[in-house]
Amino acid sequence: MSTEVMTREASGQEIDQMDHNVRAVMDGGHGTTQLVTVKVGPQLFGIPVLDIEDIIGPQNVTFIPRSSPVIQGALNLRGRIVTAIDMRRRLGLPELTEEKNRMNVVVERNGDLYSLVVDEVGEVLTLEDHAREAHPPTMRSSVRDVSTGIHRLDGHLMVVLDVGKILEF
Amino acid sequence: MDELLGEFLMETAESLGEVDVELVNLEQNPNDHDLLASIFRIVHTIKGTCGFIGLARLETLAHAGENVLGKFRDRELEVTPEAITVVLASIDRIKMILAHIEETESEPEGEDTDLIAQLNQIAEGRMPSGVASPAGETEPAEEMSEAEMEMAAAMEAEPEPEPEPEPEPEPVAEAGTGEIGTRPGEVSLDELDRIFQEADGPEAAAAAEADTAPQSEPEPEAPSQLPAAPAQVPATTNKAPVPAEDEKRSKETAISNQTIRVNVELLENLMTMVSELVLTRNQLLQLSRSEELDIERFTVPLQRLSQVTTELQEGVMKTRMQPIGNAWSKLPRIIRDLSIELGKKIELQMYGADTELDRQILELIKDPLTHMVRNSADHGLEMPDARRAAGKSETGHVVLNAYHEGGHIIVEISDDGAGIDPARIKEKAIQKGLTTESEAAQMSDQQILQFIFKAGFSTAEQVTAVSGRGVGMDVVRTNIEKIGGTIDLKATVGKGSSFKIKIPLTLAIVSALIVETAGERYAIPQLSVLELVRTGEGSEHKIEEIQGTPIMRLRERLLPLISLRSHLDLEGGDMEDIESFVVVTQVGPYQFGILVDRVFDTEEIVVKPVAPILRELTVFSGNTILGDGAVIMILDPNGIAAETGEILVPQDKFKDEEAQRVDTDDITSLLLFRSGEGGPKAVPLSLVARIEMIDLTKVETSEGRPLIQYRGELMPLVPCVGARDLEREGGRPALVFTEGRRSMGMVVDEILDIVEESINIGMEASAPGMMGSSIINGEATDVIDAGFYLTKAFGDWFRTQNLPAPDQNGRKSRKKLLLVDDSAFFRNLMTPFLSSAGYQVTAVDSAAAAMDLHDQGRDFDAIVTDIEMPNMDGFELARRITTNSRWKKTPIVALTSRTNASDIEKGHEVGFYDYIEKLDRDSLLERLPEMTS
């Protein structure tokens, strides 16, 4: 299985293309999942490609007063309003200390669009499902509650995120 | 669901709605043959269709009903309220069965022997025994045998009924025989007809094209198609003889060519797309204003796009518009049933049924309206003897009135019943724990009345079968607020009560005011915004505090203020202009000010719901994308008011103010502005629909007159007297005057203020277009005659071109005039006009209000009244005044658009001194001195 490397500038079309690839793979019944790797704080996470609508760069975000601190605000994606979730806060990680252009991973739930705001977007990995392991019991619940397992990659661990659970709060 | 069944349910529901209305009409006009024929046809069609799709229970019931109706039609039976009650009951049963079918796609278990027995008794000329015998099997048996006979007869004629040639969604209306006839316009498609005839198959059912044929009025051809033959019993399987088929078909084709049925969802989608298009257009327009682009080449196609978008938007909106009468169609039946049930005499009057509004809104207000009408009839109106004792007519009136006002729809529901007693409401509110004794003591009557909108409050002394169905006024208010509307209540003990609902024309696109607080922009729906006031340095409006609550004096009233900054927990932004504007907001009768830092333009926005995870934030009603692409939150004034609670400020001030206002009726809100040379100018604020900034580069010229595109139409611009010619660049404020669909803009230099002053013309007009000068705010101010400018903009707005010079003699004595007109526009126009002619004018909006003044002991030298007014018209008012009142000797002038000979004659009969055409202001001024001398 080849691994497509995705840069920060990855466009929607590329994602769509990947989407097709993934479906082809899934149809083949290989029992694999494609994940986009993202970084939130020091930790590497994987988001299933099939959940992703789009990946866009930094956006002007409108602050929504009195909303949960996890909600960063609302932004305009080609005429649709997207609610942005600050992933650092969602995962209980420390606030960003220096200015940084963060990326928006746009996902869809029940017809509404949400953006998972992450520090960096990495690459697309195709991983065997059976290689996914259960969480270590020591993992913090703020992370464990929103993930489906971990993958052991070269030298580090990647936590697979469950988009549905992230949006339940 | 089976498409055929779905179609049947939809059409039958439409038809049944009509039958309800028509039966009630029939009771009042038992000899209306057209009406009978129309009702008979509808029920007959329902029966035929039921048979066709195998709904036996429905068919049997409809058949029994049809029997009775047939005998009515043939004058074999007399139409009696009892008989109609039974027929209505069977219609209700049919609806019940239909509802069950809609849910389960099958008929409910059970029999209708009780109703059928009653119907048959009526058909045989006996009165129903009320309760049908449980073992009333003989009648149903008879019924069945009759049906069987038909069946047999039909089978003979048609030994082998073929199956349908092809399943068609729209069954063709060929039920029954030629005598009975189908309604013109019932047949769906020409082609279908042909197939059906060729196939010679069983035909039945009706495609009631309710959209194409307004069935409430029977077609003129109907009687000729209905010779008074004995009611023909149509069979379920019946060969279709087609007399006059060609003629009929041509007519049907003509109708079906004009209209098509379109799925509502399709329209909704179209509307969404158009809304998006509008947003994109706005974004492009915004871009074109930025300087970086090559504007010259860009502007022309963009303007074209803009125009097309506007037209498309209006077109699509129109497809969704429906007359409000559709939501009222059930009401006559409800009132009729109520009057029998309660033993009251009730007359329902409906005005403005053709006022159109978005169907989505129509659906949403249907139930609240029905509930309120029911309330008025049940709780509002008294029993006949109580009414007589109170000196009122035995028949109580419930009046519905719908009309457009300033881009909104106003629906008024009023009754002339007992009104609502604030003392009782107060007692109940305290008892229910909604307020405390001490709080209540501070409240005005108007505030106390608002408790009926609170959850957990029911005014009915006892819960009757009629009201108290679990829908309280709190639900009504919630539903109306959900669609961005407001509801207000006025009630006078012994005189009646009146609800006023203000709703937007459409939910899709709303106009919103964009404001800024702490560096963030927010939208406030224009519907709730009353006015903007600047506060802070150099402004006369200062923010004060009473017991920690920020308030502002606005025209000597105390307005509670809510700081948006602290309400939204915001910080930062431009600290220099912090909270320097007050957006005066109205929620129901409650007014409060929202403190914001800056105010921008108004913008047309498409309200989009917020994501589910934000739904609990009641301060926002949605969000939207502005022309510049930014996402912006839309504030919900209802939510803000609910969260802060209605801040009570000491009401003594209010009371004094109101008392004072009653004493000096001629106080008017005036808009002060500057235009050209000389001092400030003033115009009654109530005449001004809006104040807009006009971009002078957008001004076009037609026939030498300046025009501007405004809300999709061309609006003429007129400069105010003494003003310079219009420049070609920059922006200037314009006062927009609107009546009906016409708008006019008066371009001025600068808006100064809004004041409340009595117009007291001290100097004669020096130029046309002026009423004269008055001292306002201690400064000589020219009062503008809006009528003059309207005439200038639209020649036909008023016939008179020149303003007559104020009558000098009149001014010396200051004769008192009472002006009665339900149109706010004319009241506001005539009041300053008559004041400037030297009269002291008191204006009221209804005949009832005029009689109130009579009861209060006020006297006038002359009364000027409109004729066409809801509840009590001008004729009735004149009759009351001239027959037995203190005002017997006061001359009354009718000022009306109804000036045909018979009206004038009627006017003189009831005691009008004179009858003057509404727009003929000169004649009025000529006649008044002789009358009042």
Short mmCIF file of C-alpha atoms in Angstrom, two decimals, chain B residues 503-854:
data_model
loop_
_atom_site.label_atom_id
_atom_site.label_comp_id
_atom_site.label_asym_id
_atom_site.label_seq_id
_atom_site.Cartn_x
_atom_site.Cartn_y
_atom_site.Cartn_z
CA ILE B 503 -45.07 39.12 11.80
CA PRO B 504 -42.44 39.32 9.09
CA LEU B 505 -43.49 38.79 5.47
CA THR B 506 -41.12 35.93 5.07
CA LEU B 507 -38.69 33.95 7.14
CA ALA B 508 -36.18 33.47 4.39
CA ILE B 509 -34.61 36.90 4.18
CA VAL B 510 -34.83 39.47 6.91
CA SER B 511 -33.57 42.96 7.26
CA ALA B 512 -31.16 43.40 10.13
CA LEU B 513 -29.28 46.21 11.79
CA ILE B 514 -25.58 45.55 12.13
CA VAL B 515 -24.04 46.79 15.37
CA GLU B 516 -20.65 46.44 17.01
CA THR B 517 -19.71 45.79 20.60
CA ALA B 518 -16.23 45.09 21.90
CA GLY B 519 -14.92 44.82 18.37
CA GLU B 520 -17.43 42.13 17.33
CA ARG B 521 -20.33 42.69 14.99
CA TYR B 522 -23.86 41.44 15.65
CA ALA B 523 -27.11 41.60 13.71
CA ILE B 524 -30.38 42.69 15.31
CA PRO B 525 -33.54 41.92 13.33
CA GLN B 526 -35.03 45.18 12.14
CA LEU B 527 -38.49 43.99 13.17
CA SER B 528 -37.69 44.57 16.83
CA VAL B 529 -35.77 47.82 16.41
CA LEU B 530 -37.76 50.95 17.13
CA GLU B 531 -35.08 53.58 16.90
CA LEU B 532 -31.44 54.40 17.52
CA VAL B 533 -30.34 56.93 20.07
CA ARG B 534 -26.85 58.32 20.52
CA THR B 535 -25.70 58.75 24.07
CA GLY B 536 -22.53 59.82 25.79
CA GLU B 537 -20.49 62.98 25.33
CA GLY B 538 -22.29 65.86 23.75
CA SER B 539 -25.59 64.06 23.65
CA GLU B 540 -28.62 65.09 25.61
CA HIS B 541 -29.33 61.46 26.42
CA LYS B 542 -27.43 60.40 29.47
CA ILE B 543 -27.28 56.98 30.96
CA GLU B 544 -28.38 57.06 34.57
CA GLU B 545 -28.81 54.41 37.19
CA ILE B 546 -31.76 53.60 39.35
CA GLN B 547 -31.10 50.95 41.99
CA GLY B 548 -28.20 49.65 39.96
CA THR B 549 -30.19 49.34 36.76
CA PRO B 550 -28.95 51.48 33.90
CA ILE B 551 -31.76 53.51 32.41
CA MET B 552 -32.10 56.35 29.98
CA ARG B 553 -34.63 59.12 29.72
CA LEU B 554 -36.08 59.02 26.29
CA ARG B 555 -38.65 61.67 25.63
CA GLU B 556 -39.36 61.81 29.33
CA ARG B 557 -39.88 58.09 29.57
CA LEU B 558 -37.59 55.79 31.45
CA LEU B 559 -36.08 53.13 29.27
CA PRO B 560 -34.32 50.19 30.94
CA LEU B 561 -30.97 49.47 29.31
CA ILE B 562 -29.08 46.26 28.76
CA SER B 563 -25.39 46.43 28.08
CA LEU B 564 -24.60 44.03 25.28
CA ARG B 565 -20.99 44.07 26.39
CA SER B 566 -21.73 42.75 29.84
CA HIS B 567 -24.66 40.60 28.74
CA LEU B 568 -22.38 38.73 26.35
CA ASP B 569 -19.38 38.83 28.75
CA LEU B 570 -17.28 40.72 26.23
CA GLU B 571 -14.18 42.80 26.72
CA GLY B 572 -11.91 44.97 24.65
CA GLY B 573 -12.65 46.73 21.40
CA ASP B 574 -12.53 50.46 20.88
CA MET B 575 -12.82 51.89 24.36
CA GLU B 576 -13.35 55.42 23.09
CA ASP B 577 -16.82 54.93 21.72
CA ILE B 578 -17.81 52.43 24.33
CA GLU B 579 -21.58 51.99 24.55
CA SER B 580 -22.36 55.17 22.75
CA PHE B 581 -25.51 53.98 21.00
CA VAL B 582 -28.79 52.68 22.32
CA VAL B 583 -30.80 50.41 20.09
CA VAL B 584 -34.34 50.89 21.32
CA THR B 585 -35.92 47.47 21.06
CA GLN B 586 -39.44 46.26 21.46
CA VAL B 587 -40.51 42.79 22.53
CA GLY B 588 -44.28 42.66 22.81
CA PRO B 589 -45.21 45.81 24.70
CA TYR B 590 -41.89 45.79 26.57
CA GLN B 591 -39.34 48.30 25.43
CA PHE B 592 -35.72 48.30 26.38
CA GLY B 593 -32.48 49.68 25.07
CA ILE B 594 -29.48 47.62 24.01
CA LEU B 595 -26.22 49.45 24.55
CA VAL B 596 -23.75 48.98 21.71
CA ASP B 597 -20.50 50.66 20.70
CA ARG B 598 -21.17 51.35 17.04
CA VAL B 599 -23.98 51.08 14.57
CA PHE B 600 -23.48 50.19 10.93
CA ASP B 601 -25.93 49.82 8.09
CA THR B 602 -28.93 47.61 7.77
CA GLU B 603 -28.37 44.55 5.64
CA GLU B 604 -30.60 41.90 4.14
CA ILE B 605 -29.59 38.65 5.73
CA VAL B 606 -30.50 35.01 5.40
CA VAL B 607 -31.05 33.54 8.82
CA LYS B 608 -29.25 30.23 9.19
CA PRO B 609 -29.76 28.09 12.25
CA VAL B 610 -26.79 27.68 14.55
CA ALA B 611 -25.15 24.30 15.03
CA PRO B 612 -26.94 22.03 17.52
CA ILE B 613 -24.16 22.38 20.06
CA LEU B 614 -24.99 26.10 20.25
CA ARG B 615 -28.75 25.77 20.51
CA GLU B 616 -28.91 26.45 24.21
CA LEU B 617 -27.67 30.00 23.64
CA THR B 618 -31.00 31.78 23.63
CA VAL B 619 -29.40 35.17 23.02
CA PHE B 620 -28.90 34.20 19.39
CA SER B 621 -31.63 33.31 16.93
CA GLY B 622 -29.19 32.19 14.26
CA ASN B 623 -26.18 33.26 12.29
CA THR B 624 -25.51 34.46 8.80
CA ILE B 625 -22.81 35.45 6.36
CA LEU B 626 -22.48 39.12 5.60
CA GLY B 627 -21.66 40.74 2.29
CA ASP B 628 -17.97 40.85 3.22
CA GLY B 629 -17.93 37.11 3.86
CA ALA B 630 -17.75 37.28 7.63
CA VAL B 631 -19.91 35.09 9.80
CA ILE B 632 -22.07 37.11 12.16
CA MET B 633 -24.31 36.10 15.03
CA ILE B 634 -27.93 37.28 15.01
CA LEU B 635 -29.15 38.52 18.37
CA ASP B 636 -32.59 37.44 19.52
CA PRO B 637 -34.26 40.33 21.36
CA ASN B 638 -36.87 37.93 22.71
CA GLY B 639 -34.15 35.77 24.21
CA ILE B 640 -32.36 38.76 25.71
CA ALA B 641 -35.58 40.07 27.21
CA ALA B 642 -36.39 36.64 28.60
CA GLU B 643 -32.96 36.28 30.16
CA THR B 644 -32.83 39.67 31.77
CA GLY B 645 -36.46 39.51 32.82
CA GLU B 646 -38.57 42.51 32.20
CA ILE B 647 -36.65 45.10 34.11
CA LEU B 648 -39.11 47.12 36.08
CA VAL B 649 -38.37 50.76 36.44
CA PRO B 650 -40.51 52.82 38.78
CA GLN B 651 -43.66 53.36 36.85
CA ASP B 652 -44.90 56.59 38.43
CA LYS B 653 -43.13 58.56 35.82
CA PHE B 654 -44.78 56.52 33.10
CA LYS B 655 -48.18 57.01 34.60
CA ASP B 656 -47.81 60.76 34.86
CA GLU B 657 -46.60 60.81 31.34
CA GLU B 658 -49.52 58.84 30.05
CA ALA B 659 -52.02 60.91 31.98
CA GLN B 660 -50.48 64.00 30.54
CA ARG B 661 -50.66 62.58 27.11
CA VAL B 662 -54.39 62.06 27.35
CA ASP B 663 -54.80 65.68 28.30
CA THR B 664 -52.91 67.06 25.38
CA ASP B 665 -53.82 64.93 22.45
CA ASP B 666 -52.16 67.05 19.86
CA ILE B 667 -48.64 66.10 20.93
CA THR B 668 -46.89 64.51 17.99
CA SER B 669 -43.53 62.88 17.55
CA LEU B 670 -41.63 65.04 15.13
CA LEU B 671 -38.52 64.25 13.18
CA LEU B 672 -36.25 67.28 13.02
CA PHE B 673 -33.87 67.67 10.13
CA ARG B 674 -31.90 70.27 8.28
CA SER B 675 -32.26 70.96 4.61
CA GLY B 676 -30.96 73.93 2.68
CA GLU B 677 -31.08 77.41 4.10
CA GLY B 678 -32.88 78.48 7.23
CA GLY B 679 -33.68 76.82 10.48
CA PRO B 680 -34.51 73.21 11.23
CA LYS B 681 -37.45 71.54 9.59
CA ALA B 682 -39.87 69.02 11.04
CA VAL B 683 -42.18 66.31 9.80
CA PRO B 684 -44.43 64.01 11.85
CA LEU B 685 -42.31 60.95 12.62
CA SER B 686 -45.22 58.58 12.14
CA LEU B 687 -45.34 59.50 8.45
CA VAL B 688 -41.75 58.47 7.94
CA ALA B 689 -41.41 54.78 7.18
CA ARG B 690 -37.63 54.69 7.28
CA ILE B 691 -34.57 56.85 7.10
CA GLU B 692 -32.05 55.67 4.54
CA MET B 693 -28.64 56.84 3.49
CA ILE B 694 -28.84 57.40 -0.24
CA ASP B 695 -25.72 56.84 -2.26
CA LEU B 696 -25.87 59.78 -4.66
CA THR B 697 -23.81 58.02 -7.29
CA LYS B 698 -26.67 55.56 -7.66
CA VAL B 699 -29.27 58.22 -8.42
CA GLU B 700 -30.75 57.88 -11.89
CA THR B 701 -32.92 60.28 -13.80
CA SER B 702 -36.15 59.63 -15.63
CA GLU B 703 -38.11 62.39 -17.32
CA GLY B 704 -35.95 64.86 -15.48
CA ARG B 705 -36.90 63.45 -12.11
CA PRO B 706 -34.34 61.79 -9.88
CA LEU B 707 -34.98 58.15 -9.01
CA ILE B 708 -33.15 55.48 -7.10
CA GLN B 709 -33.42 51.73 -7.00
CA TYR B 710 -34.81 50.90 -3.62
CA ARG B 711 -35.80 47.43 -2.44
CA GLY B 712 -36.10 46.25 -5.99
CA GLU B 713 -38.23 49.13 -7.20
CA LEU B 714 -37.68 52.62 -8.46
CA MET B 715 -38.30 55.21 -5.82
CA PRO B 716 -38.70 58.85 -6.79
CA LEU B 717 -36.57 61.31 -4.87
CA VAL B 718 -37.72 64.80 -4.12
CA PRO B 719 -35.54 67.48 -2.63
CA CYS B 720 -36.96 69.30 0.32
CA VAL B 721 -37.98 72.91 -0.16
CA GLY B 722 -35.07 75.30 -0.22
CA ALA B 723 -32.57 72.50 -0.71
CA ARG B 724 -29.70 72.64 -3.12
CA ASP B 725 -29.77 70.48 -6.19
CA LEU B 726 -28.64 66.93 -5.61
CA GLU B 727 -24.94 66.36 -5.90
CA ARG B 728 -23.72 63.35 -7.79
CA GLU B 729 -21.52 61.87 -5.16
CA GLY B 730 -21.43 61.17 -1.51
CA GLY B 731 -24.32 60.11 0.64
CA ARG B 732 -27.33 61.99 1.90
CA PRO B 733 -30.05 60.88 4.29
CA ALA B 734 -33.51 60.47 2.82
CA LEU B 735 -36.82 60.22 4.61
CA VAL B 736 -38.79 57.39 3.04
CA PHE B 737 -42.55 57.79 2.95
CA THR B 738 -44.43 54.65 2.11
CA GLU B 739 -48.00 53.84 1.43
CA GLY B 740 -49.05 50.52 0.03
CA ARG B 741 -46.33 49.55 -2.44
CA ARG B 742 -45.28 53.07 -3.24
CA SER B 743 -42.35 54.76 -1.66
CA MET B 744 -40.94 58.22 -1.98
CA GLY B 745 -37.66 59.54 -0.70
CA MET B 746 -37.21 63.10 0.50
CA VAL B 747 -33.55 63.97 0.44
CA VAL B 748 -32.39 66.16 3.30
CA ASP B 749 -29.03 67.41 4.51
CA GLU B 750 -28.92 66.08 8.03
CA ILE B 751 -31.15 64.34 10.55
CA LEU B 752 -31.19 66.26 13.81
CA ASP B 753 -33.44 64.69 16.39
CA ILE B 754 -36.78 63.28 17.31
CA VAL B 755 -38.90 65.33 19.69
CA GLU B 756 -42.41 65.20 21.06
CA GLU B 757 -44.08 68.53 20.69
CA SER B 758 -47.47 69.85 19.90
CA ILE B 759 -47.67 71.32 16.46
CA ASN B 760 -48.71 74.87 16.97
CA ILE B 761 -48.35 76.65 13.71
CA GLY B 762 -47.45 80.19 14.50
CA MET B 763 -46.52 81.54 11.09
CA GLU B 764 -48.18 80.99 7.81
CA ALA B 765 -46.49 78.94 5.20
CA SER B 766 -44.09 80.96 3.14
CA ALA B 767 -43.75 78.46 0.34
CA PRO B 768 -45.63 75.47 -1.02
CA GLY B 769 -44.66 72.31 0.77
CA MET B 770 -44.65 74.03 4.14
CA MET B 771 -47.44 73.98 6.64
CA GLY B 772 -45.93 76.92 8.45
CA SER B 773 -43.59 77.47 11.35
CA SER B 774 -43.83 76.23 14.86
CA ILE B 775 -41.68 76.68 17.92
CA ILE B 776 -40.00 73.35 18.51
CA ASN B 777 -37.26 72.93 21.09
CA GLY B 778 -37.32 76.69 21.47
CA GLU B 779 -36.42 77.25 17.85
CA ALA B 780 -38.57 78.35 14.95
CA THR B 781 -39.02 75.27 12.81
CA ASP B 782 -40.66 74.82 9.45
CA VAL B 783 -43.20 72.04 9.48
CA ILE B 784 -43.18 70.15 6.22
CA ASP B 785 -46.42 69.16 4.51
CA ALA B 786 -45.70 65.59 3.55
CA GLY B 787 -48.81 65.50 1.42
CA PHE B 788 -47.34 68.10 -0.87
CA TYR B 789 -44.26 66.01 -1.56
CA LEU B 790 -46.25 62.87 -2.05
CA THR B 791 -48.25 64.71 -4.66
CA LYS B 792 -45.06 65.85 -6.26
CA ALA B 793 -43.73 62.32 -6.44
CA PHE B 794 -46.94 60.66 -7.49
CA GLY B 795 -49.46 62.93 -9.11
CA ASP B 796 -52.31 60.66 -8.18
CA TRP B 797 -51.46 60.26 -4.54
CA PHE B 798 -53.64 63.24 -3.80
CA ARG B 799 -55.70 65.00 -6.30
CA THR B 800 -55.14 68.45 -4.91
CA GLN B 801 -51.93 70.03 -6.06
CA ASN B 802 -51.72 73.15 -4.05
CA LEU B 803 -51.87 73.53 -0.37
CA PRO B 804 -54.60 75.92 0.67
CA ALA B 805 -53.54 78.77 2.85
CA PRO B 806 -54.31 78.10 6.48
CA ASP B 807 -57.58 79.53 7.57
CA GLN B 808 -56.81 82.56 9.65
CA ASN B 809 -60.23 82.85 11.21
CA GLY B 810 -60.12 79.28 12.35
CA ARG B 811 -56.95 79.78 14.26
CA LYS B 812 -58.23 82.48 16.52
CA SER B 813 -60.88 80.38 18.11
CA ARG B 814 -59.00 77.02 17.90
CA LYS B 815 -62.05 74.91 17.20
CA LYS B 816 -61.81 71.36 18.42
CA LEU B 817 -62.04 68.57 15.91
CA LEU B 818 -62.35 64.85 16.47
CA LEU B 819 -60.80 62.79 13.68
CA VAL B 820 -61.80 59.13 13.45
CA ASP B 821 -59.89 57.00 10.97
CA ASP B 822 -58.53 53.48 11.30
CA SER B 823 -55.68 54.22 8.91
CA ALA B 824 -52.67 55.45 10.83
CA PHE B 825 -51.36 56.95 7.65
CA PHE B 826 -54.34 59.19 7.09
CA ARG B 827 -54.59 60.08 10.74
CA ASN B 828 -51.01 61.18 10.72
CA LEU B 829 -51.47 63.08 7.52
CA MET B 830 -54.68 64.82 8.46
CA THR B 831 -53.73 65.76 12.01
CA PRO B 832 -50.94 68.16 11.13
CA PHE B 833 -52.85 69.35 8.11
CA LEU B 834 -55.90 70.28 10.14
CA SER B 835 -53.74 71.65 12.95
CA SER B 836 -52.06 73.92 10.52
CA ALA B 837 -55.46 75.14 9.46
CA GLY B 838 -56.02 76.24 13.01
CA TYR B 839 -57.93 73.37 14.52
CA GLN B 840 -57.16 71.54 17.68
CA VAL B 841 -57.26 67.95 16.52
CA THR B 842 -57.83 64.80 18.50
CA ALA B 843 -57.32 61.70 16.41
CA VAL B 844 -58.57 58.23 17.31
CA ASP B 845 -58.26 54.98 15.44
CA SER B 846 -61.76 53.58 15.78
CA ALA B 847 -65.37 54.46 16.28
CA ALA B 848 -65.22 52.71 19.63
CA ALA B 849 -62.38 54.97 20.73
CA ALA B 850 -64.47 57.94 19.67
CA MET B 851 -67.34 56.71 21.82
CA ASP B 852 -64.89 56.30 24.69
CA LEU B 853 -64.07 59.99 24.44
CA HIS B 854 -67.79 60.67 24.48
#
